[in-house]
Short mmCIF file of C-alpha atoms and ligand atoms in Angstrom, two decimals:
data_model
loop_
_atom_site.label_atom_id
_atom_site.label_comp_id
_atom_site.label_asym_id
_atom_site.label_seq_id
_atom_site.Cartn_x
_atom_site.Cartn_y
_atom_site.Cartn_z
CA MET A 735 -8.12 7.49 22.24
CA LEU A 736 -10.38 7.13 19.27
CA LEU A 737 -10.12 4.88 16.22
CA THR A 738 -12.72 5.10 13.47
CA ILE A 739 -12.99 2.76 10.51
CA SER A 740 -15.23 3.73 7.59
CA THR A 741 -16.15 2.01 4.37
CA THR A 742 -18.14 2.95 1.31
CA HIS A 743 -18.37 -0.65 0.14
CA GLN A 744 -22.02 -1.37 -0.49
CA PRO A 745 -24.01 -2.26 1.49
CA ALA A 746 -21.72 -0.46 3.91
CA THR A 747 -23.51 -1.84 6.94
CA ASP A 748 -21.95 -5.23 6.16
CA LEU A 749 -19.08 -3.77 8.19
CA GLY A 750 -21.16 -4.74 11.24
CA TYR A 751 -20.98 -8.42 10.21
CA LEU A 752 -17.27 -8.22 9.60
CA LEU A 753 -16.57 -6.61 12.96
CA HIS A 754 -19.10 -8.86 14.62
CA LYS A 755 -20.63 -5.80 16.26
CA ASN A 756 -24.18 -4.72 15.65
CA PRO A 757 -24.33 -1.19 14.17
CA SER A 758 -27.48 -0.32 16.09
CA ARG A 759 -26.07 -0.81 19.59
CA LEU A 760 -23.33 0.61 21.77
CA GLN A 761 -21.16 -2.21 23.03
CA SER A 762 -18.50 -2.07 25.69
CA VAL A 763 -15.66 -4.43 26.35
CA GLU A 764 -13.91 -4.46 29.71
CA LEU A 765 -10.13 -4.48 29.58
CA ALA A 766 -7.55 -4.77 32.31
CA TYR A 767 -6.77 -1.06 32.11
CA GLY A 768 -10.08 0.49 31.10
CA THR A 769 -13.02 0.02 28.79
CA ALA A 770 -13.38 -0.09 25.01
CA HIS A 771 -16.65 1.29 23.66
CA ILE A 772 -17.67 0.32 20.15
CA PHE A 773 -20.37 2.26 18.33
CA TYR A 774 -21.31 3.44 14.85
CA PRO A 775 -21.56 7.21 14.34
CA GLU A 776 -22.98 6.47 10.89
CA ALA A 777 -24.50 3.33 9.41
CA THR A 778 -26.14 3.80 6.03
CA PRO A 779 -26.08 1.50 3.00
CA THR A 780 -23.56 3.81 1.29
CA ARG A 781 -21.23 4.63 4.18
CA CYS A 782 -20.67 3.05 7.54
CA THR A 783 -18.26 4.06 10.30
CA ALA A 784 -17.35 2.03 13.34
CA ALA A 785 -15.69 3.80 16.25
CA LEU A 786 -13.62 2.30 19.00
CA LEU A 787 -13.26 4.65 21.91
CA LEU A 788 -10.72 3.55 24.44
CA ASP A 789 -11.32 4.86 27.89
CA ILE A 790 -8.18 4.22 29.89
CA ASP A 791 -8.17 4.44 33.64
CA PRO A 792 -4.87 6.16 34.58
CA VAL A 793 -5.30 5.30 38.24
CA GLY A 794 -5.95 1.68 37.37
CA LEU A 795 -2.76 1.73 35.30
CA VAL A 796 -0.75 2.78 38.32
CA ARG A 797 -2.40 0.19 40.55
CA ASN A 798 -1.63 -2.50 38.05
CA HIS A 799 1.93 -1.21 37.65
CA ARG A 800 1.27 -0.75 33.98
CA GLY A 801 1.88 2.97 33.80
CA PRO A 802 5.09 4.66 32.84
CA ALA A 803 7.96 4.10 35.19
CA GLY A 804 7.45 7.55 36.63
CA GLU A 805 11.04 8.60 36.47
CA GLY A 806 10.30 11.86 34.70
CA PHE A 807 8.58 13.96 37.33
CA ALA A 808 6.67 13.43 40.54
CA LEU A 809 3.18 13.16 39.17
CA GLU A 810 4.10 11.43 35.94
CA GLN A 811 2.34 8.28 37.00
CA TYR A 812 -0.91 10.22 37.02
CA VAL A 813 -0.27 12.96 34.49
CA ASN A 814 0.85 11.31 31.27
CA ASP A 815 -0.26 10.69 27.73
CA ARG A 816 -1.28 7.06 28.22
CA PRO A 817 -5.04 7.68 28.23
CA TYR A 818 -4.95 9.70 25.02
CA VAL A 819 -2.47 8.26 22.58
CA ALA A 820 -2.74 5.18 20.45
CA SER A 821 -0.36 2.62 21.87
CA SER A 822 -0.15 -1.04 22.61
CA PHE A 823 -3.34 -0.45 24.63
CA LEU A 824 -5.06 0.09 21.31
CA SER A 825 -3.59 -3.15 19.97
CA SER A 826 -4.89 -5.09 22.96
CA ALA A 827 -8.27 -3.41 22.66
CA LEU A 828 -8.41 -4.26 18.93
CA ALA A 829 -7.51 -7.86 19.59
CA LYS A 830 -10.14 -8.16 22.27
CA SER A 831 -12.95 -6.18 20.62
CA PHE A 832 -12.45 -7.32 17.00
CA ASN A 833 -10.93 -10.71 17.56
CA THR A 834 -12.76 -12.56 14.77
CA ALA A 835 -12.20 -9.78 12.24
CA LEU A 836 -8.50 -9.67 13.07
CA ASN A 837 -8.32 -13.40 12.49
CA GLY A 838 -10.17 -13.07 9.19
CA THR A 839 -13.24 -15.06 10.17
CA CYS A 840 -16.94 -14.21 10.01
CA LYS A 841 -19.35 -16.92 11.10
CA ASP A 842 -22.52 -15.35 9.70
CA ARG A 843 -21.07 -14.22 6.38
CA PRO A 844 -17.98 -16.36 5.72
CA GLU A 845 -17.46 -14.83 2.27
CA LEU A 846 -16.88 -11.31 3.62
CA PRO A 847 -13.37 -11.46 5.16
CA ALA A 848 -11.69 -12.25 1.82
CA GLN A 849 -13.28 -9.25 0.13
CA ARG A 850 -11.25 -6.12 -0.44
CA TRP A 851 -13.13 -2.94 0.35
CA PRO A 852 -12.30 0.74 0.36
CA PHE A 853 -11.48 1.76 3.92
CA GLU A 854 -10.64 4.93 5.77
CA ALA A 855 -9.22 4.76 9.25
CA THR A 856 -8.57 7.68 11.56
CA VAL A 857 -6.58 7.44 14.75
CA ALA A 858 -6.56 10.29 17.21
CA VAL A 859 -3.87 10.59 18.32
CA VAL A 860 -0.65 8.77 17.48
CA PRO A 861 2.77 9.67 18.79
CA ALA A 862 5.48 9.83 16.13
CA ALA A 863 8.80 11.55 15.67
CA SER A 864 7.55 13.15 12.46
CA GLU A 865 4.99 12.99 9.72
CA GLN A 866 7.67 11.30 7.67
CA GLU A 867 7.85 8.41 10.11
CA LEU A 868 4.11 7.80 9.70
CA ARG A 869 4.46 7.89 5.93
CA ARG A 870 7.41 5.49 5.97
CA LEU A 871 5.33 2.98 7.88
CA PHE A 872 1.96 3.21 6.15
CA GLU A 873 2.61 4.26 2.55
CA PRO A 874 4.44 1.07 1.57
CA LEU A 875 1.29 -0.78 2.65
CA GLY A 876 -0.65 1.09 -0.03
CA TYR A 877 -2.32 3.74 2.11
CA ALA A 878 -2.85 7.33 1.14
CA VAL A 879 -1.70 9.01 4.34
CA ALA A 880 -2.86 12.35 5.72
CA VAL A 881 -1.34 13.68 8.91
CA GLU A 882 -2.44 16.54 11.11
CA THR A 883 0.31 17.45 13.53
CA HIS A 884 -0.91 19.02 16.75
CA PRO A 885 0.94 21.99 18.20
CA LEU A 886 2.50 21.65 21.64
CA ASP A 887 0.15 24.37 22.81
CA PRO A 888 -2.33 26.02 20.44
CA ALA A 889 -2.08 29.19 22.52
CA GLN A 890 1.73 29.25 22.14
CA PRO A 891 2.48 28.73 18.45
CA ASP A 892 6.15 29.59 19.06
CA TRP A 893 6.58 26.36 20.96
CA GLY A 894 6.20 24.46 17.70
CA PRO A 895 4.72 21.07 16.93
CA SER A 896 4.21 18.27 19.43
CA ARG A 897 4.91 14.63 18.73
CA TYR A 898 1.18 13.94 18.54
CA HIS A 899 -0.64 13.58 15.26
CA THR A 900 -4.06 12.69 13.97
CA LEU A 901 -3.50 10.00 11.38
CA ARG A 902 -5.85 9.39 8.47
CA LEU A 903 -5.35 6.38 6.27
CA ARG A 904 -7.20 5.63 3.07
CA HIS A 905 -6.93 2.45 1.08
CA GLU A 906 -8.90 1.69 -2.02
CA ALA A 907 -9.13 -2.05 -1.62
CA LEU A 908 -7.99 -4.19 1.22
CA GLN A 909 -9.32 -6.77 3.59
CA LEU A 910 -10.44 -5.54 6.97
CA ARG A 911 -8.16 -8.17 8.52
CA GLU A 912 -5.20 -6.52 6.81
CA LEU A 913 -6.14 -3.06 8.04
CA LEU A 914 -6.54 -4.32 11.60
CA SER A 915 -3.29 -6.26 11.51
CA HIS A 916 -1.42 -3.18 10.24
CA LEU A 917 -2.79 -1.11 13.11
CA TYR A 918 -2.23 -3.89 15.61
CA VAL A 919 1.48 -4.08 14.80
CA LEU A 920 2.26 -0.47 13.97
CA MET A 921 0.59 1.37 16.86
CA PRO A 922 3.00 -0.01 19.48
CA VAL A 923 5.86 0.51 17.02
CA LEU A 924 5.05 4.21 16.90
CA ASP A 925 4.48 4.53 20.57
CA ASN A 926 7.68 2.77 21.55
CA ASP A 927 6.53 2.55 25.16
CA LYS A 928 4.93 -0.82 25.60
CA HIS A 929 2.81 -1.50 28.60
CA TYR A 930 3.65 -5.15 28.96
CA TRP A 931 6.78 -7.17 29.14
CA VAL A 932 8.15 -8.30 25.87
CA GLY A 933 8.63 -12.05 25.72
CA GLU A 934 8.43 -15.03 23.42
CA SER A 935 4.70 -14.58 23.00
CA GLU A 936 5.28 -11.12 21.49
CA VAL A 937 7.46 -12.64 18.81
CA GLU A 938 4.66 -15.06 17.96
CA LYS A 939 2.12 -12.24 17.88
CA LEU A 940 4.32 -10.20 15.58
CA LEU A 941 4.84 -13.10 13.21
CA SER A 942 1.19 -14.10 13.22
CA LYS A 943 -0.17 -10.57 12.67
CA GLY A 944 2.64 -9.34 10.43
CA GLY A 945 3.64 -12.56 8.64
CA ASP A 946 1.68 -11.70 5.48
CA TRP A 947 3.06 -8.24 4.91
CA LEU A 948 5.96 -7.49 7.18
CA PRO A 949 8.55 -9.53 5.23
CA ARG A 950 7.96 -7.26 2.22
CA HIS A 951 7.85 -4.01 4.16
CA PRO A 952 10.91 -1.83 3.52
CA GLU A 953 10.94 -0.86 7.21
CA ARG A 954 10.64 -4.43 8.47
CA GLU A 955 13.77 -4.22 10.59
CA PHE A 956 12.76 -0.97 12.23
CA ILE A 957 9.25 -2.34 12.87
CA THR A 958 10.54 -5.58 14.33
CA ARG A 959 13.06 -3.86 16.58
CA ARG A 960 10.58 -1.31 17.85
CA TYR A 961 7.82 -3.86 18.35
CA LEU A 962 10.16 -5.98 20.41
CA LEU A 963 11.52 -2.95 22.25
CA ASN A 964 14.97 -3.32 20.77
CA LEU A 965 15.61 -6.45 22.77
CA ALA A 966 18.28 -8.17 20.74
CA GLU A 967 17.52 -11.58 22.16
CA TYR A 968 14.07 -11.45 20.57
CA THR A 969 14.68 -9.16 17.63
CA ARG A 970 17.34 -11.24 15.93
CA PRO A 971 15.47 -14.55 15.86
CA ALA A 972 12.27 -12.75 14.85
CA LEU A 973 14.00 -11.08 11.92
CA GLU A 974 15.54 -14.35 10.85
CA ARG A 975 12.17 -16.04 10.87
CA LEU A 976 10.53 -13.16 9.07
CA LEU A 977 13.07 -13.23 6.29
CA ALA A 978 12.90 -17.01 6.06
CA GLU A 979 9.16 -16.73 5.55
CA ARG A 980 9.64 -14.49 2.56
CA ASP A 981 8.60 -15.92 -0.75
CA PRO A 982 11.80 -17.82 -1.59
CA ALA A 983 11.60 -17.74 -5.36
CA ALA A 984 9.65 -15.32 -7.40
CA PRO A 985 8.19 -17.08 -10.41
CA ASP A 986 9.03 -14.29 -12.79
CA ALA A 987 12.64 -14.40 -11.69
CA ALA A 988 12.68 -18.17 -12.03
CA ALA A 989 11.93 -17.94 -15.70
CA GLY A 990 14.70 -15.48 -16.36
CA GLU A 991 12.51 -12.48 -15.88
CA ARG A 992 13.43 -10.12 -13.14
CA GLN A 993 10.46 -9.13 -11.09
CA PRO A 994 8.86 -5.87 -11.95
CA GLU A 995 10.08 -3.62 -9.23
CA PHE A 996 6.99 -3.06 -7.23
CA ALA A 997 7.06 0.07 -5.24
CA ASP A 998 4.79 -1.37 -2.67
CA SER A 999 6.95 -4.42 -2.22
CA PRO A 1000 10.47 -3.25 -2.83
CA ALA A 1001 11.74 -5.91 -0.46
CA GLN A 1002 10.74 -8.48 -3.05
CA ALA A 1003 12.09 -6.56 -5.92
CA ALA A 1004 15.36 -5.25 -4.60
CA PRO A 1005 17.12 -8.54 -3.90
CA ALA A 1006 16.17 -9.96 -7.29
CA ALA A 1007 17.51 -6.86 -8.97
CA GLU A 1008 20.59 -6.45 -6.86
CA GLN A 1009 21.85 -9.97 -6.20
CA ALA A 1010 22.69 -11.48 -9.53
CA PRO A 1011 23.14 -9.37 -12.58
CA ALA A 1012 20.70 -10.79 -15.10
CA PRO A 1013 22.55 -13.08 -17.49
CA ARG A 1014 20.52 -11.83 -20.42
CA ARG A 1015 18.13 -9.01 -21.03
CA ASN A 1016 15.20 -9.82 -18.81
CA LEU A 1017 11.61 -9.66 -19.87
CA HIS A 1018 10.86 -6.56 -17.89
CA ASP A 1019 13.61 -4.63 -19.66
CA LEU A 1020 12.38 -5.91 -23.00
CA ARG A 1021 8.91 -4.73 -22.15
CA LEU A 1022 10.09 -1.26 -21.19
CA GLU A 1023 12.29 -0.96 -24.28
CA ARG A 1024 9.39 -1.95 -26.51
CA VAL A 1025 7.15 0.69 -24.90
CA ALA A 1026 9.84 3.38 -25.17
CA GLU A 1027 10.40 2.45 -28.82
CA GLU A 1028 6.69 2.81 -29.52
CA ILE A 1029 6.59 6.22 -27.83
CA GLY A 1030 9.54 7.27 -29.99
CA ARG A 1031 7.72 6.03 -33.07
CA LEU A 1032 4.63 8.05 -32.15
CA GLY A 1033 6.77 11.20 -31.95
CA ALA A 1034 5.25 12.07 -28.57
CA LYS A 1035 6.58 15.22 -26.91
CA ARG A 1036 4.73 15.20 -23.61
CA VAL A 1037 4.58 11.76 -22.03
CA LEU A 1038 2.93 10.30 -18.94
CA ASP A 1039 4.27 7.26 -17.12
CA LEU A 1040 1.32 6.16 -14.99
CA GLY A 1041 2.25 3.81 -12.14
CA CYS A 1042 5.89 4.67 -12.88
CA GLY A 1043 7.22 2.63 -9.95
CA GLU A 1044 10.92 3.18 -9.46
CA GLY A 1045 11.35 4.98 -12.73
CA LYS A 1046 12.98 2.52 -15.11
CA LEU A 1047 10.84 3.62 -18.00
CA LEU A 1048 11.32 7.28 -17.08
CA ARG A 1049 15.03 6.83 -17.67
CA LEU A 1050 14.42 5.41 -21.15
CA LEU A 1051 11.93 8.12 -22.00
CA LEU A 1052 14.42 10.86 -21.11
CA GLN A 1053 16.81 9.33 -23.64
CA ILE A 1054 14.36 10.01 -26.47
CA ARG A 1055 15.29 13.36 -28.06
CA ALA A 1056 11.78 14.25 -29.17
CA VAL A 1057 10.40 13.85 -25.66
CA GLU A 1058 10.26 17.29 -24.08
CA PHE A 1059 8.51 16.53 -20.82
CA VAL A 1060 7.70 13.42 -18.81
CA LEU A 1061 5.36 13.22 -15.85
CA GLY A 1062 5.78 10.12 -13.70
CA MET A 1063 2.92 9.31 -11.37
CA ASP A 1064 2.55 6.62 -8.78
CA VAL A 1065 0.32 6.02 -5.79
CA SER A 1066 3.28 4.93 -3.71
CA TYR A 1067 5.39 7.58 -2.08
CA GLN A 1068 8.02 4.95 -1.45
CA ALA A 1069 8.26 4.19 -5.17
CA LEU A 1070 8.57 7.84 -6.03
CA SER A 1071 11.36 8.44 -3.58
CA ARG A 1072 13.22 5.45 -4.98
CA ALA A 1073 12.70 6.85 -8.48
CA HIS A 1074 14.01 10.18 -7.25
CA ASP A 1075 17.16 8.47 -5.94
CA ARG A 1076 17.69 6.12 -8.86
CA LEU A 1077 17.39 8.87 -11.43
CA HIS A 1078 19.68 11.11 -9.35
CA LEU A 1079 17.17 13.89 -9.67
CA ALA A 1080 18.90 16.06 -7.12
CA GLU A 1081 22.09 16.13 -9.20
CA MET A 1082 20.50 16.42 -12.64
CA PRO A 1083 21.56 19.40 -14.73
CA PRO A 1084 18.74 21.98 -14.72
CA ARG A 1085 17.85 21.57 -18.40
CA GLN A 1086 17.43 17.84 -18.00
CA ARG A 1087 15.69 18.26 -14.65
CA GLN A 1088 13.04 20.47 -16.23
CA ARG A 1089 12.04 17.62 -18.50
CA LEU A 1090 10.83 15.46 -15.64
CA GLU A 1091 8.35 15.71 -12.83
CA LEU A 1092 7.25 13.08 -10.32
CA VAL A 1093 3.89 13.28 -8.62
CA GLN A 1094 1.96 11.12 -6.23
CA GLY A 1095 -1.56 10.27 -7.31
CA SER A 1096 -4.00 7.50 -7.92
CA LEU A 1097 -5.21 6.30 -11.28
CA LEU A 1098 -8.65 5.74 -9.83
CA TYR A 1099 -9.47 9.42 -9.30
CA HIS A 1100 -9.79 12.17 -11.87
CA ASP A 1101 -6.60 14.20 -11.87
CA PRO A 1102 -6.38 17.42 -13.91
CA ARG A 1103 -2.56 17.16 -13.91
CA LEU A 1104 -2.87 14.32 -16.43
CA ALA A 1105 -4.48 16.39 -19.19
CA GLY A 1106 -2.66 17.62 -22.30
CA PHE A 1107 -0.25 14.76 -23.03
CA ASP A 1108 0.66 13.06 -26.30
CA ALA A 1109 1.18 9.60 -24.87
CA ALA A 1110 0.71 7.65 -21.65
CA ALA A 1111 2.47 4.45 -20.64
CA VAL A 1112 0.75 2.15 -18.15
CA VAL A 1113 3.23 -0.70 -17.80
CA GLU A 1114 2.26 -3.67 -15.63
CA VAL A 1115 -0.10 -1.59 -13.57
CA ILE A 1116 -3.71 -2.49 -14.37
CA GLU A 1117 -3.40 -5.94 -12.79
CA HIS A 1118 -2.66 -4.17 -9.50
CA LEU A 1119 -6.07 -2.51 -9.58
CA ASP A 1120 -9.20 -4.30 -8.50
CA GLU A 1121 -10.99 -5.51 -11.59
CA GLY A 1122 -14.14 -3.76 -10.40
CA ARG A 1123 -12.26 -0.43 -10.35
CA LEU A 1124 -11.08 -0.66 -13.96
CA THR A 1125 -14.05 1.44 -15.04
CA ALA A 1126 -12.73 4.22 -12.78
CA PHE A 1127 -9.28 3.80 -14.35
CA GLU A 1128 -10.88 3.92 -17.80
CA GLN A 1129 -12.67 7.16 -16.95
CA VAL A 1130 -9.55 8.77 -15.53
CA VAL A 1131 -7.27 7.88 -18.43
CA PHE A 1132 -9.43 7.55 -21.52
CA ALA A 1133 -12.35 9.89 -20.76
CA ARG A 1134 -10.66 12.68 -18.78
CA ALA A 1135 -6.88 12.73 -19.37
CA ARG A 1136 -7.32 11.62 -23.01
CA PRO A 1137 -3.73 11.46 -24.26
CA GLN A 1138 -3.27 11.00 -28.02
CA ALA A 1139 -1.94 7.49 -27.37
CA VAL A 1140 -2.09 5.07 -24.45
CA LEU A 1141 0.17 2.02 -24.10
CA VAL A 1142 -0.99 -0.60 -21.64
CA THR A 1143 0.87 -3.80 -20.80
CA THR A 1144 -0.27 -6.69 -18.62
CA PRO A 1145 0.74 -10.34 -18.12
CA ASN A 1146 -0.73 -13.08 -20.28
CA VAL A 1147 -2.04 -15.54 -17.70
CA SER A 1148 -1.89 -18.49 -20.12
CA TYR A 1149 1.89 -18.19 -20.03
CA ASN A 1150 1.97 -18.85 -16.27
CA GLN A 1151 2.18 -22.60 -16.80
CA LYS A 1152 5.67 -22.02 -18.21
CA PHE A 1153 6.83 -20.74 -14.82
CA GLU A 1154 7.71 -23.99 -13.15
CA GLN A 1155 7.69 -22.62 -9.64
CA LEU A 1156 4.29 -21.04 -9.94
CA HIS A 1157 1.50 -23.18 -8.53
CA ALA A 1158 -1.39 -23.81 -10.88
CA GLY A 1159 -3.93 -21.03 -10.58
CA ALA A 1160 -1.55 -18.67 -8.72
CA PHE A 1161 -0.80 -15.19 -9.99
CA ARG A 1162 2.72 -14.05 -10.81
CA HIS A 1163 2.68 -11.65 -7.94
CA THR A 1164 0.94 -11.56 -4.62
CA ASP A 1165 -0.23 -8.02 -5.33
CA HIS A 1166 -1.88 -8.89 -8.65
CA ARG A 1167 -5.65 -8.66 -8.39
CA PHE A 1168 -6.24 -10.46 -11.68
CA GLU A 1169 -4.35 -11.75 -14.67
CA TRP A 1170 -5.92 -12.05 -18.08
CA THR A 1171 -5.73 -14.34 -21.09
CA ARG A 1172 -5.02 -12.77 -24.46
CA ALA A 1173 -8.72 -12.91 -25.32
CA GLU A 1174 -9.71 -11.20 -22.08
CA PHE A 1175 -7.21 -8.39 -22.60
CA GLU A 1176 -8.27 -7.92 -26.23
CA ASP A 1177 -11.88 -7.82 -25.14
CA TRP A 1178 -11.23 -5.18 -22.53
CA ALA A 1179 -9.03 -3.15 -24.86
CA SER A 1180 -11.50 -3.10 -27.73
CA GLY A 1181 -14.32 -2.20 -25.33
CA VAL A 1182 -12.35 0.75 -23.97
CA ALA A 1183 -11.28 1.89 -27.45
CA GLY A 1184 -14.86 1.75 -28.74
CA ARG A 1185 -16.27 3.68 -25.79
CA HIS A 1186 -13.75 6.53 -26.01
CA GLY A 1187 -12.99 7.03 -29.68
CA TYR A 1188 -9.60 5.29 -29.82
CA ARG A 1189 -8.40 2.60 -32.22
CA VAL A 1190 -6.37 -0.20 -30.67
CA ARG A 1191 -4.05 -3.03 -31.59
CA VAL A 1192 -2.77 -5.67 -29.21
CA GLU A 1193 0.59 -7.35 -29.67
CA PRO A 1194 2.55 -10.03 -27.81
CA LEU A 1195 5.45 -8.92 -25.61
CA GLY A 1196 8.41 -11.21 -25.13
CA PRO A 1197 9.33 -14.51 -26.78
CA GLU A 1198 6.23 -16.28 -28.09
CA ASP A 1199 5.39 -19.87 -27.23
CA PRO A 1200 3.39 -21.65 -29.94
CA ASP A 1201 0.78 -22.89 -27.45
CA VAL A 1202 0.38 -20.21 -24.82
CA GLY A 1203 1.73 -17.09 -26.53
CA ALA A 1204 4.10 -14.50 -25.06
CA PRO A 1205 4.53 -13.83 -21.35
CA SER A 1206 3.15 -10.31 -21.60
CA GLN A 1207 0.96 -8.28 -23.92
CA LEU A 1208 0.83 -4.68 -25.12
CA ALA A 1209 -2.18 -2.68 -26.25
CA VAL A 1210 -1.50 0.51 -28.21
CA PHE A 1211 -4.48 2.88 -28.24
CA GLU A 1212 -4.48 5.91 -30.54
CA LEU A 1213 -7.12 8.64 -30.69
CA GLU A 1214 -9.09 8.34 -33.93
N1 SAH B 2082 5.41 0.71 -14.38
C1 SAH B 2082 6.44 0.27 -13.47
C2 SAH B 2082 5.93 -0.32 -12.17
C3 SAH B 2082 4.99 -1.49 -12.28
S1 SAH B 2082 4.54 -2.11 -10.68
C4 SAH B 2082 7.32 -0.73 -14.16
O1 SAH B 2082 6.92 -1.33 -15.15
O2 SAH B 2082 8.43 -0.97 -13.69
C5 SAH B 2082 2.93 -1.38 -10.45
C6 SAH B 2082 2.98 0.06 -9.99
O3 SAH B 2082 1.66 0.56 -9.99
C7 SAH B 2082 3.50 0.22 -8.57
O4 SAH B 2082 4.53 1.16 -8.56
C8 SAH B 2082 2.29 0.69 -7.80
O5 SAH B 2082 2.62 1.57 -6.73
C9 SAH B 2082 1.49 1.39 -8.86
N2 SAH B 2082 0.07 1.51 -8.56
C10 SAH B 2082 -0.74 0.59 -8.02
N3 SAH B 2082 -1.99 1.09 -7.88
C11 SAH B 2082 -1.95 2.37 -8.36
C12 SAH B 2082 -2.92 3.40 -8.48
N4 SAH B 2082 -4.17 3.23 -8.09
N5 SAH B 2082 -2.52 4.58 -9.00
C13 SAH B 2082 -1.25 4.77 -9.42
N6 SAH B 2082 -0.30 3.83 -9.32
C14 SAH B 2082 -0.64 2.64 -8.80
#
């Protein structure tokens, strides 16, 4: 069983501090059922990889009565997948080997755990019913997921695929603690064959390692049930506590604005959207209508909706006669499948269906599919990107894709004080990486325009307050 974690954050060898394991040495940690070896196959300033190799002792498992029950066949106690697949053994090994990192502490470099770095993690191998199951679990957490499904027997292709997969996860910016806590919770969920008894302490572990993200995960019920082995006596109270720990009132909603429907946190968005019909047009709808109106005014025929989420703007764009083709792109598979459902793509008449395409992709990497468009909408997306990666975004959209017009909206942070339930200094959404004042947005927008040959104007979005301005802001860039 092998887990590797790589980063290209620089200096990449800082990973050693975070994991509290020296990159120049092999270290081994004794576990009840084997040994975990930690080493670094590569450790350069630009890329560093830590590997955790779990060497499980199948005989020891049997002696400790921790192996499978052995009901399948005579030698099952000795001949089974336990030594090879990622399971709750991996979770225990993670907790023991990377304890401080999993808790988000770093004695030598206390500033590191809060930093969000690009990470790649590979697990060989994970058991899962299908590739889809892996995607359902990891994509809502913001990972780009690649799965290699292993055949039952490479010499017998007719036998088809096995339930074993090599899983590769890539995330552009997250804390190592988050990555480890995702693996810690989700490996036993996938394996569904826990090696220890489930009890009260498992509920606490689940809530402590998953408390930050599980309440917003669309598969939270499945995860909780599987983690607790479907034991109703534990699952029900755990779910109740999880849901109680969810952010009770979203600030945007409190001020009459429905939350933007974040693909990566649909659990937050869905209730706000579904519970009470908004008494008046909410700010998010206003924002989308304004953007659609502007695209109509520009006479654009081919339109991009970048970070399209669940497709609300796509629907408005399809209503504009002049628009011949719309490409919706989002990094979240979950968001795209919701868009697919909400727009009833499967039942659309062919002529209408031809006008729309949905693709998965990231705005931080050059993508030739984005070239040749008249206009691009980027509605409430940039604040989800790390500020340091905005130059990559700028290159992708303004230098490479180069649509005739680009419409970018983002919150005006000065307006936050009007949201009574928002603590001073807090962002409107937990996933926002930054929020700007009007001056900061104008600064950024005019910089981008100047560097890429666009002219730009910035306008307020939503009802204006005399002191702090409007809740949101729109920049319209047009090629000169
Ligand atoms: N534009 C939509 C959704 C806004 S929420 C609307 O206004 O309703 C932000 C969206 O940006 C989410 O759907 C999220 O998945 C997407 N996103 C975040 N990072 C991204 C990236 N690097 N590339 C593409 N989309 C991204």
